[in-house]
Short mmCIF file of C-alpha atoms and ligand atoms in Angstrom, two decimals:
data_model
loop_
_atom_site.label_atom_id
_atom_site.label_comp_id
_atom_site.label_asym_id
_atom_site.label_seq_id
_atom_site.Cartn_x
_atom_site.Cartn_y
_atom_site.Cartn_z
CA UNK A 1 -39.26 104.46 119.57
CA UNK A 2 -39.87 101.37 117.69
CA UNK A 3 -43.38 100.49 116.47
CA UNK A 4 -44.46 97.08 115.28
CA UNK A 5 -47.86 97.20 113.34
CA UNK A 6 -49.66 93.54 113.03
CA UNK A 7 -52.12 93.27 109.75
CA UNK A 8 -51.51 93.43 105.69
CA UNK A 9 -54.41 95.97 104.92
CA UNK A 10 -54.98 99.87 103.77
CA UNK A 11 -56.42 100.22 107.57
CA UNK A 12 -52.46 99.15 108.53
CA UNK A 13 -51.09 101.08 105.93
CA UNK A 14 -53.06 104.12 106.87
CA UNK A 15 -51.89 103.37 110.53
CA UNK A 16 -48.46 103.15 109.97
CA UNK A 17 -48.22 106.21 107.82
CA UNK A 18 -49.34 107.86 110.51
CA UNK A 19 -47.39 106.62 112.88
CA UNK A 20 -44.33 107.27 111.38
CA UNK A 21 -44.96 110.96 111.23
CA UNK A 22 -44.92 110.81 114.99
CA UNK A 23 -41.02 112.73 116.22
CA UNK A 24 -41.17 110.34 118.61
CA UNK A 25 -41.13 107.49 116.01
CA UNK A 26 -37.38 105.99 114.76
CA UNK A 27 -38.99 102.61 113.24
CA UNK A 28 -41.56 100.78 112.18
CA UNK A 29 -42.00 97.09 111.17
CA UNK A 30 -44.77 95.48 110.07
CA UNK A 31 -45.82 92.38 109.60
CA UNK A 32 -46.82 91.02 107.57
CA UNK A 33 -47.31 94.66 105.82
CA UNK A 34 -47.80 95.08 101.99
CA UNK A 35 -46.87 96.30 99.44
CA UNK A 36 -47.31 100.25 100.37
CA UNK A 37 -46.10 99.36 104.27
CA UNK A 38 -43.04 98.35 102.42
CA UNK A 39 -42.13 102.01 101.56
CA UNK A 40 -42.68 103.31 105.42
CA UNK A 41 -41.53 99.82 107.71
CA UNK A 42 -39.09 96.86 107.44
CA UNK A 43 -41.91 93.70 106.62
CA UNK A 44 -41.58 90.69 108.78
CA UNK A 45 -43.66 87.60 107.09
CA UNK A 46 -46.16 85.99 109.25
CA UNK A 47 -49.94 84.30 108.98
CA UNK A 48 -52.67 87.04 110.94
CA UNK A 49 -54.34 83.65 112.10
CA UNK A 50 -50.81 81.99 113.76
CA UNK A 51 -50.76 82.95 117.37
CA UNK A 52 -47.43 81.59 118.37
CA UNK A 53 -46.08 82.68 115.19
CA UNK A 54 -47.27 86.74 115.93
CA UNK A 55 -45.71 86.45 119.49
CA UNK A 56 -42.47 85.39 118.56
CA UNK A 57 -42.05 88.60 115.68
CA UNK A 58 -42.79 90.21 119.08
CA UNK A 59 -40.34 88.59 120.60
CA UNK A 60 -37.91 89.47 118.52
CA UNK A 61 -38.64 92.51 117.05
CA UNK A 62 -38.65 93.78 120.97
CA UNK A 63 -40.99 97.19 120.25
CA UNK A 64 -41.59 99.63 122.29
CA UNK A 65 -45.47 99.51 121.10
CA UNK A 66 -47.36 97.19 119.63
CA UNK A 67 -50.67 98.06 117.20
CA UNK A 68 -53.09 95.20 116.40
CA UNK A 69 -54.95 96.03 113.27
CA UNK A 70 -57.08 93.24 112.58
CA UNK A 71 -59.99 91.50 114.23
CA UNK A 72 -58.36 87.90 114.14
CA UNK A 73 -55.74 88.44 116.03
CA UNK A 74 -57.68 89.98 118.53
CA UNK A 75 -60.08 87.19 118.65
CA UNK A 76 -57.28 84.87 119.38
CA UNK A 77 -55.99 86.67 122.06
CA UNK A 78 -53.06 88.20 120.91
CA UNK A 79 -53.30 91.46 123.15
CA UNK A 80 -53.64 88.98 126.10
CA UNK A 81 -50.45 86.79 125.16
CA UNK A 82 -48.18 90.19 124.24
CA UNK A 83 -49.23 91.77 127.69
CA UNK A 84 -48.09 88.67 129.63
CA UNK A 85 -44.89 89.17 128.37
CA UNK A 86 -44.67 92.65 129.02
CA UNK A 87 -45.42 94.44 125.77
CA UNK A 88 -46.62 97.65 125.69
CA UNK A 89 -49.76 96.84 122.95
CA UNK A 90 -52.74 98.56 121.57
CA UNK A 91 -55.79 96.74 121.32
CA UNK A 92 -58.51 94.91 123.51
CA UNK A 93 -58.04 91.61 125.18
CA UNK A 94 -59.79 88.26 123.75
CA UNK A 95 -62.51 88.74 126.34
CA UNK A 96 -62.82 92.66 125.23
CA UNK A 97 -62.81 91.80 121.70
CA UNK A 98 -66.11 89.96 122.08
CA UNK A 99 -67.58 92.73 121.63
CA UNK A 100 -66.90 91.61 117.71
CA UNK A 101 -66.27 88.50 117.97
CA UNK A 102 -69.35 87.10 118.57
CA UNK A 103 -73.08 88.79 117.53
CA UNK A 104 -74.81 86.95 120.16
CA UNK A 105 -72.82 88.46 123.02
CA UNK A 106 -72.72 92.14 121.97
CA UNK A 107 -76.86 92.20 121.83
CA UNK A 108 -77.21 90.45 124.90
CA UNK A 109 -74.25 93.33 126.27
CA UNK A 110 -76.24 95.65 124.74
CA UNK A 111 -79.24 94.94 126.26
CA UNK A 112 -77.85 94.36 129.50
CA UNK A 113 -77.23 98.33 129.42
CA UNK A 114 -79.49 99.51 127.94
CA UNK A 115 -78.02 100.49 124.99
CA UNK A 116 -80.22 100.77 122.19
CA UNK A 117 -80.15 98.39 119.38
CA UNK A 118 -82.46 96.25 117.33
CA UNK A 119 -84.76 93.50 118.86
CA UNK A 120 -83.16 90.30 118.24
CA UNK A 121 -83.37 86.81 119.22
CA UNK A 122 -80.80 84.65 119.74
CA UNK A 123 -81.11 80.46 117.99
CA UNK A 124 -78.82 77.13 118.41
CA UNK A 125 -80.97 75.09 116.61
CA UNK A 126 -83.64 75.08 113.56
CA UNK A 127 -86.82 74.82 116.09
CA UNK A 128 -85.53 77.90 118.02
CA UNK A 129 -85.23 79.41 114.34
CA UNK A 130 -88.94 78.51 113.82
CA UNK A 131 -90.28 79.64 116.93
CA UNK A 132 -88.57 82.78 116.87
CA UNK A 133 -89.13 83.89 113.76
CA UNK A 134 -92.64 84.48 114.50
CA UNK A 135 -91.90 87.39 116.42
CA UNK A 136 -90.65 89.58 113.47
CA UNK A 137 -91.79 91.05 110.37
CA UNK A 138 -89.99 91.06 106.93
CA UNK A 139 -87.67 91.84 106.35
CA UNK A 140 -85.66 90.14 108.58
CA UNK A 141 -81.90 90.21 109.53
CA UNK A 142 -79.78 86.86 109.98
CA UNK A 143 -76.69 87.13 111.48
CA UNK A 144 -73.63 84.04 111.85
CA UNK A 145 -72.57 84.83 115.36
CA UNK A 146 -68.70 84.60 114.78
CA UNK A 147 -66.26 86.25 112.73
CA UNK A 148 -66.96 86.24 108.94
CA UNK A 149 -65.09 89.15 107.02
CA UNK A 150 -69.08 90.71 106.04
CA UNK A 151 -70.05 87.31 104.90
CA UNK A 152 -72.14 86.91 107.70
CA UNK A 153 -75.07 89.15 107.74
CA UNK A 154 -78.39 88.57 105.00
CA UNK A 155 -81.34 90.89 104.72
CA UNK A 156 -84.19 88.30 104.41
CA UNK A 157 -87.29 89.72 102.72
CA UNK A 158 -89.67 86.84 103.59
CA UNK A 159 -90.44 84.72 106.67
CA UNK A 160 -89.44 81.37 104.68
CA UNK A 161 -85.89 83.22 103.16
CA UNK A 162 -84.96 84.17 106.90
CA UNK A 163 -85.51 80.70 107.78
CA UNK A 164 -83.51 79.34 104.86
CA UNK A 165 -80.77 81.72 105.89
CA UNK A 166 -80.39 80.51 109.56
CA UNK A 167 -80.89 76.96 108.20
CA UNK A 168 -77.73 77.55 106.17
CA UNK A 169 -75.65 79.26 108.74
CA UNK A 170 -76.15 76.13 111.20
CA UNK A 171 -75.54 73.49 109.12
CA UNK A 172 -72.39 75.03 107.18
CA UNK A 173 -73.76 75.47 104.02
CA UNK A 174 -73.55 78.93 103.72
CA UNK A 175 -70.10 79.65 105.04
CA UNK A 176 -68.51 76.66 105.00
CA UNK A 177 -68.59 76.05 108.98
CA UNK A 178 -71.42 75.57 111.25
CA UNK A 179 -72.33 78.50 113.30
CA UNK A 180 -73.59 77.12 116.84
CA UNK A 181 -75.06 79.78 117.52
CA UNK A 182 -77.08 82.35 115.04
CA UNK A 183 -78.47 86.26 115.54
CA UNK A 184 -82.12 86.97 113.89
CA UNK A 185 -82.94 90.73 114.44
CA UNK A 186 -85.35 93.68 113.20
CA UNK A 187 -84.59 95.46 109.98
CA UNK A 188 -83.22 98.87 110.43
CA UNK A 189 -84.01 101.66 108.20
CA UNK A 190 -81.87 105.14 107.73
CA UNK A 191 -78.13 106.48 107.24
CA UNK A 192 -75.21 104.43 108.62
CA UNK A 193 -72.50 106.26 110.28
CA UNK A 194 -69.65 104.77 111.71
CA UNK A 195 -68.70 106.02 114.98
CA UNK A 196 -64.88 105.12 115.95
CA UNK A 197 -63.40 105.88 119.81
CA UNK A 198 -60.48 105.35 121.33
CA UNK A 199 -60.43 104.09 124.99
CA UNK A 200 -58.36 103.46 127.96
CA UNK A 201 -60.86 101.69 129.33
CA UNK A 202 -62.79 104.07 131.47
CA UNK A 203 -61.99 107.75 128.99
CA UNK A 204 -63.41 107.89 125.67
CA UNK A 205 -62.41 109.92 122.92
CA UNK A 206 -63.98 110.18 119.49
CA UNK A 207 -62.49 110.15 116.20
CA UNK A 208 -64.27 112.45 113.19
CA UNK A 209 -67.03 110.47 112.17
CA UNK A 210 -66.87 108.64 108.48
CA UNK A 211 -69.92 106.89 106.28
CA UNK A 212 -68.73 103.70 104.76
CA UNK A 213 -70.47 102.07 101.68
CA UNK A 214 -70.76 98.69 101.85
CA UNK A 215 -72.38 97.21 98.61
CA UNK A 216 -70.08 96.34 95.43
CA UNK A 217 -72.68 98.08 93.30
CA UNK A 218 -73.16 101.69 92.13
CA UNK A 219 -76.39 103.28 94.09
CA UNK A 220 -75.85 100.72 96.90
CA UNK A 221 -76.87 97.56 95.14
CA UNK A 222 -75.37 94.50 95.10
CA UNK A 223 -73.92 92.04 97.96
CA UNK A 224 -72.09 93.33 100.58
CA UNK A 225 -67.54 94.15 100.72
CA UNK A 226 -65.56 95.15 103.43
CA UNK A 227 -66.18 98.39 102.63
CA UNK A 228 -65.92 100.22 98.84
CA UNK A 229 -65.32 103.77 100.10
CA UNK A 230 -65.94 106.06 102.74
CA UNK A 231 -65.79 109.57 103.53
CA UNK A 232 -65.86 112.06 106.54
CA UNK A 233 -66.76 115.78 107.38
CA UNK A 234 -67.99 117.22 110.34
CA UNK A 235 -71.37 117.79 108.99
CA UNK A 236 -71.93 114.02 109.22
CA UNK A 237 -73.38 113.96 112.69
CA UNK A 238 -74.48 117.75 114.30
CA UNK A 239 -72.76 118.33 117.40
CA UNK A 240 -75.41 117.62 119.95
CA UNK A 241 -76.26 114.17 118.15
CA UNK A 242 -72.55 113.40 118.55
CA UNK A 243 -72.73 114.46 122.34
CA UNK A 244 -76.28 112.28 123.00
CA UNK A 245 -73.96 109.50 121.04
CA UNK A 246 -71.38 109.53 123.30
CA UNK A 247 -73.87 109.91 126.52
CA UNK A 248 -76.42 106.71 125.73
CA UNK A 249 -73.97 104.82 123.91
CA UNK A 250 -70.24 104.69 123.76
CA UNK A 251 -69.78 105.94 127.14
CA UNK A 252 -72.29 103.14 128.73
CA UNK A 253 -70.51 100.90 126.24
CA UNK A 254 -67.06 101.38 127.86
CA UNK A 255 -68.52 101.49 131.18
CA UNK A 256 -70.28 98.03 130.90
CA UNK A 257 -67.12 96.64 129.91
CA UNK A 258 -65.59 97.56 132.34
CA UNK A 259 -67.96 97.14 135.45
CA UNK A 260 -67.93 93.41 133.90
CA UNK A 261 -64.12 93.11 134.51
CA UNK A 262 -63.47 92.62 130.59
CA UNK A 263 -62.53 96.61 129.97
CA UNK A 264 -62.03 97.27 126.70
CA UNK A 265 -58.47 99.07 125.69
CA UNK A 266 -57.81 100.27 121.50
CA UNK A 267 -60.52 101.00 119.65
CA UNK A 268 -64.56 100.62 119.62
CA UNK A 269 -66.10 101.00 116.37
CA UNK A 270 -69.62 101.44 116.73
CA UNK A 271 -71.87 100.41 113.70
CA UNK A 272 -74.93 102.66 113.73
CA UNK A 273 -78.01 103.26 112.32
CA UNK A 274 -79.67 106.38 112.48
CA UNK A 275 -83.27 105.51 112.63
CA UNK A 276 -86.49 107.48 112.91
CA UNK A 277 -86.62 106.42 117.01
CA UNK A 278 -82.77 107.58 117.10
CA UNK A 279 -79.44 106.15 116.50
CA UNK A 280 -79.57 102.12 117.53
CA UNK A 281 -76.68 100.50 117.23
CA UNK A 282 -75.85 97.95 114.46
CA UNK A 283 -72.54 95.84 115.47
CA UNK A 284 -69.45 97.11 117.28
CA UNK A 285 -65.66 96.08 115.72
CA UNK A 286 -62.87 95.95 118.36
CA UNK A 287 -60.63 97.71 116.16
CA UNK A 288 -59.95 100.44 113.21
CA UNK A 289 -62.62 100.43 110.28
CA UNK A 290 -61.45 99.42 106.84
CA UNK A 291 -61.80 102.27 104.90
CA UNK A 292 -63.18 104.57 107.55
CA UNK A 293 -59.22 104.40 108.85
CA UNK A 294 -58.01 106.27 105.77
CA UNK A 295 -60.33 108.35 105.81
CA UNK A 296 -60.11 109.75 109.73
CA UNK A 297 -56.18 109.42 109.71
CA UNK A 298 -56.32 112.02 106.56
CA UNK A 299 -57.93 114.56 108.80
CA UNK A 300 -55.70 114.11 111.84
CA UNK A 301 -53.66 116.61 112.89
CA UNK A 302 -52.06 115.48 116.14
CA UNK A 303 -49.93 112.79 117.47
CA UNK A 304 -51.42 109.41 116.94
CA UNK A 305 -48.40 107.29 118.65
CA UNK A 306 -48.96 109.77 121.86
CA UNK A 307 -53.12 108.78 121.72
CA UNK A 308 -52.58 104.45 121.22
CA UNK A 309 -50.06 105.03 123.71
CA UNK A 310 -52.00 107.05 126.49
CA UNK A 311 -54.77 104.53 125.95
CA UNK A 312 -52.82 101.60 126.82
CA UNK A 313 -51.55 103.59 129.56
CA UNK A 314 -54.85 104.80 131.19
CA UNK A 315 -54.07 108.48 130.29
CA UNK A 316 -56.63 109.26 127.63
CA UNK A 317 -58.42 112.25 129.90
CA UNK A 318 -55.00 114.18 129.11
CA UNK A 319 -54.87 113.57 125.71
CA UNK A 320 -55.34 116.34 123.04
CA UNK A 321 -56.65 115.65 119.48
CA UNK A 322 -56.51 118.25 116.80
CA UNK A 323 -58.22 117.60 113.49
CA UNK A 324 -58.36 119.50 110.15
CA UNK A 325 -61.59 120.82 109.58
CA UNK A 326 -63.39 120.19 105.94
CA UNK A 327 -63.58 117.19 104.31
CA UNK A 328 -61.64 113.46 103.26
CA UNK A 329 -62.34 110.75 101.25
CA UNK A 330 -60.97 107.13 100.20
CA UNK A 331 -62.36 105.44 97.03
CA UNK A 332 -61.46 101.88 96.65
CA UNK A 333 -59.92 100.29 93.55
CA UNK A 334 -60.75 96.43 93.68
CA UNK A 335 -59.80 93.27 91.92
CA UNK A 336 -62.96 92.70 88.94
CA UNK A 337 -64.96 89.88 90.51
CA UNK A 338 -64.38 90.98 94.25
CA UNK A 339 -66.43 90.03 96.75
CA UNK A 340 -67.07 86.87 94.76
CA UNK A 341 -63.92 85.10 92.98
CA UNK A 342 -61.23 87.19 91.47
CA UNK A 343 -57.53 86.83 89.83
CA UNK A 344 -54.27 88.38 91.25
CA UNK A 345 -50.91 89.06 89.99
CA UNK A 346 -51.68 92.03 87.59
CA UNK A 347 -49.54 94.60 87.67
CA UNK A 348 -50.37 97.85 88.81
CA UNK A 349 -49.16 101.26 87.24
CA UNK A 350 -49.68 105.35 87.88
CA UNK A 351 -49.22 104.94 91.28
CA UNK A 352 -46.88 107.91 90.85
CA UNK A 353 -48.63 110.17 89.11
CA UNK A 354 -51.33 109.29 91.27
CA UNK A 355 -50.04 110.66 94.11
CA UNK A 356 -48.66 113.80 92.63
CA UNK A 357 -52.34 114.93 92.78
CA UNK A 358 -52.11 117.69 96.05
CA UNK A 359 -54.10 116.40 98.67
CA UNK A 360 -53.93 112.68 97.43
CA UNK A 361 -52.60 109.61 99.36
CA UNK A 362 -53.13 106.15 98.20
CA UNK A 363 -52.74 103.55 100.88
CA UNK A 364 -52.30 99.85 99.63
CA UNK A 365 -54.90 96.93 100.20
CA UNK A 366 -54.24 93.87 98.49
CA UNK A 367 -50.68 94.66 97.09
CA UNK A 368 -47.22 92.91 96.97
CA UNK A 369 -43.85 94.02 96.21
CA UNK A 370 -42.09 92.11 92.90
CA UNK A 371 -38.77 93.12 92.16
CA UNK A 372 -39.48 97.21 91.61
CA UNK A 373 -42.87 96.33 90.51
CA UNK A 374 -46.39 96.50 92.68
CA UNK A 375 -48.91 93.54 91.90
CA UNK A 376 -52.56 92.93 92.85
CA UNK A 377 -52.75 90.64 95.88
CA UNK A 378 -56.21 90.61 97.33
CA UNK A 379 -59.65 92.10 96.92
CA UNK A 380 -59.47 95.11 97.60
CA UNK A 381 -56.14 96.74 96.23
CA UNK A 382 -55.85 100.36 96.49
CA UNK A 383 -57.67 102.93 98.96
CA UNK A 384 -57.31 106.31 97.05
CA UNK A 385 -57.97 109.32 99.88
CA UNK A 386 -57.82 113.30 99.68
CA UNK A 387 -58.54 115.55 102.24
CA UNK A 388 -59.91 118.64 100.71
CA UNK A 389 -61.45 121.92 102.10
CA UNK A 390 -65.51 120.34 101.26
CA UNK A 391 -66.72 116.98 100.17
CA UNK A 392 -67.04 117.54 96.78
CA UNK A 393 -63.29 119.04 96.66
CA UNK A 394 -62.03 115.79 98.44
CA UNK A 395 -64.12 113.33 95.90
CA UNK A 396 -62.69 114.71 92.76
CA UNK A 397 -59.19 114.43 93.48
CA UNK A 398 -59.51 111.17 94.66
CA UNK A 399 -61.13 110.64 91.42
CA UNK A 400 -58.70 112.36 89.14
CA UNK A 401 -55.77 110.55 91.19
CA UNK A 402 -57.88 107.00 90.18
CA UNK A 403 -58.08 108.25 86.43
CA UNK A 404 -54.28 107.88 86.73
CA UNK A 405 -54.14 104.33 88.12
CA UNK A 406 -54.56 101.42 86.12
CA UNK A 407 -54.44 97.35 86.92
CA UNK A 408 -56.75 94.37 84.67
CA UNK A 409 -59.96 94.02 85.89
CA UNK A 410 -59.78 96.85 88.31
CA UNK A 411 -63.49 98.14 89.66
CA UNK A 412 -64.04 101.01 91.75
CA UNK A 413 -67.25 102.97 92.15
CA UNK A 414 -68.11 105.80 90.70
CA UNK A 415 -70.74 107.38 93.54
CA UNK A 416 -68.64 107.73 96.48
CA UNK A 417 -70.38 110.66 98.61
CA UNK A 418 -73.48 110.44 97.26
CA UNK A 419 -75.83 110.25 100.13
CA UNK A 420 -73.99 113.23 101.73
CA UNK A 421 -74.39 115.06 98.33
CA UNK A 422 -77.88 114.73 97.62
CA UNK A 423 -78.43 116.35 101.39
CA UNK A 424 -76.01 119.50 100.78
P1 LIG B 501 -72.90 94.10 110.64
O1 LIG B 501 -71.71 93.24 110.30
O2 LIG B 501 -73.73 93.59 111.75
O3 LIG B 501 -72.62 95.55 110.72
O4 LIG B 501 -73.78 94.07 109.31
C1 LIG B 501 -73.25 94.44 108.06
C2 LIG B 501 -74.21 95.37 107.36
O5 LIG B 501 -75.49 94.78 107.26
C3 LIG B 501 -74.43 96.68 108.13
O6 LIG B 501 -73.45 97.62 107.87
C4 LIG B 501 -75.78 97.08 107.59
O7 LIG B 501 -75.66 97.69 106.32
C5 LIG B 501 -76.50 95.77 107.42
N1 LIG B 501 -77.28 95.47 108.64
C6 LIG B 501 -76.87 94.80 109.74
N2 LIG B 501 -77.83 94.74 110.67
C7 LIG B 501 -78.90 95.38 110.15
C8 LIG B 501 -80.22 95.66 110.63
N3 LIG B 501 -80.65 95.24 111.82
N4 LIG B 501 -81.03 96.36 109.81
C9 LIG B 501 -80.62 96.77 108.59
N5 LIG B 501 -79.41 96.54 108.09
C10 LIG B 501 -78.54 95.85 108.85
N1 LIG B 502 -65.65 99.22 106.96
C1 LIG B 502 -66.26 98.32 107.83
C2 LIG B 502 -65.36 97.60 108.72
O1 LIG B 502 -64.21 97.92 108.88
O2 LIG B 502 -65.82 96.65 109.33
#
């Protein structure tokens, strides 16, 4: 079986090292890959935002499945434009992918359900801004609608800074486009968990659950990444929270997409808070989380290939996961300067001895190949994960494994795990 894996990140390289453990599995090209990918799959250059330019590697790479990994393809309907031409592919359709792709539908889905979630409001223009911002208290959230890599969100602590904020967002100032359309909502208060699932479309099936941390800074200060480091264990969500979870929200989730004709195939990420009135739900992604992927594939122990493929084939019900009880984590290791400006090119060494560490695997971010040497080539560079028997186990030898890794300007954090360790 062939396998072609669309996206350049640590989510893809995470993905395709676990694909290619699959028996099933006899290749795997990526594209456009990185620097890691480049060890497990043949690399096929391409641009993540080109369209015609993704269906034609299809074309002729001719796989047997196809794996979307990240969120602009999908919003461009790549999943739609592979299945008219008879591809076997993993991931939800442009309409599906709404769900992420734009704020202002996913509260107004939510609400159609009943699913719970902040109060929001929904603004095209400055006076809707004005009128609506009456209606909430500071702090306030303000949300672009579109796509905007974690760009898009800012936690307003006055009336006047919210209405700055959406002020920005319309006009282009802030992002560099005008949003037409803008999301002000409640703040939310409590622990985030992200919830993954995998659907068919009507079956859902969830992954271990992970906690991402989403501020550069050490104690969670600081503006907001794509994600620093994350870790999972069991003990995240107790077993009956995960079950009233599934019942009030990603079940109705994948129901009301599908009783609207959009049904939504791959995977649902579900952003949640877990507030004193219960968990409400903070965004959904249409696709793997970036780190939480490292993290969850660490602690699989079943066939991944046989899951993206019985969800694309409506079989999920049958479909048997196994997962290794305990603990993983993934630590990032990013560019100094990241999530503002930052420099590339460095080279990168102990990547080796790194992953001598047992229990270590280092999946690539922002890395290209150079002759036999690995260079810095984005942001976020280096996910270092260990799956250990507890937390604390996990943490340490991803820690010792980043002691052994060294690039200029390289930043992690130090506090990975915290929250979860302060509880016990
Ligand atoms: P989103 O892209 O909507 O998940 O927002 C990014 C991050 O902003 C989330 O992971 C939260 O940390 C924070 N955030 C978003 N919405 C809210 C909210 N209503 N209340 C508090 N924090 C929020
Ligand atoms: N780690 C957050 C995300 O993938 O959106």
């Amino acid at each position: 079986m062939k396998v072609l894996i669309f996206g350049s990140g640590g989510r893809e390289h995470a993905l395709a090292w676990a694909i290619q453990k699959s028996e099933r599995v006899t290749e795997v090209v990526c594209a456009p890959g990185n620097g890691g990918m480049a060890g497990i799959g043949r690399l096929v250059p391409v641009s993540l935002g080109d369209l015609d330019g993704l269906v034609q590697v299809a074309l002729a790479e001719q796989p047997d499945l196809t794996v979307v990994g990240p969120e602009l393809p999908l919003s461009l309907g790549l999943v739609d434009a592979l299945q008219q031409r008879g591809f076997k592919v993993f991931g939800p359709t442009k309409a599906a992918a709404m769900l992420e792709s734009s704020k202002s539908f996913a509260k107004r889905f939510l609400q159609r359900h009943q699913i719970p979630t902040a109060n929001y409001a929904v603004c095209t223009t400055a006076e809707e801004v004005e009128k609506a911002i009456e209606f909430f208290h500071a702090p306030i959230v303000v949300k672009a609608d579109g796509l905007a890599a974690g760009k898009g969100v800012v936690i307003c602590q006055s009336r006047r800074a919210a209405l700055e904020t959406a002020h920005g967002l319309l006009s282009g100032k802030l992002l560099g486009s005008k949003e037409q359309q803008i999301v002000i909502e409640e703040f939310l208060t409590g622990d985030e968990v992200s919830f993954l699932c995998l659907t068919d479309g009507k079956h859902v099936a969830q992954l271990v659950p992970a906690q991402d941390h989403k501020r550069i800074g050490e104690g969670d200060t600081g503006p907001n990444t794509g994600g620093m480091g994350v870790y999972s264990t069991d003990s995240i969500l107790e077993p009956e929270m995960t079950e009233w979870i599934l019942h009030h929200i990603a079940r109705p989730s994948v129901r009301g997409m599908a009783a609207e004709d959009t049904p939504f195939v791959g995977v649902l990420y579900i952003g949640l808070m877990m507030t004193a009135r219960g968990p409400q739900v903070l965004e959904f992604n249409a696709r793997f989380g970036d780190p939480e992927t490292q993290a969850i594939l660490m602690r699989l122990d079943s066939d991944l290939v046989e899951a993206l493929e019985a969800c694309v084939e409506g079989r999920l019900s049958d479909t048997e996961f196994r997962w290794k009880p305990g603990a993983s984590a993934c630590v990032i290791a990013s560019s100094g300067g990241y999530p503002g400006s930052y420099q590339t090119g460095f080279e990168i060494t102990g990547l080796e001895a790194a992953e001598e560490v047992p229990g270590v695997k280092v999946f690539h971010s922002g890395t290209s190949l150079n002759g036999g040497r690995v260079l810095t080539s984005g942001g976020r560079v280096l996910g270092v994960t260990a799956a250990a028997a507890t937390l604390p186990d996990a943490l340490k030898l991803a820690y010792t494994a980043m002691e052994k890794i060294h690039f200029e300007g390289m930043y992690f954090r130090h506090d990975i795990g915290h929250r979860a360790l302060k509880k016990g």
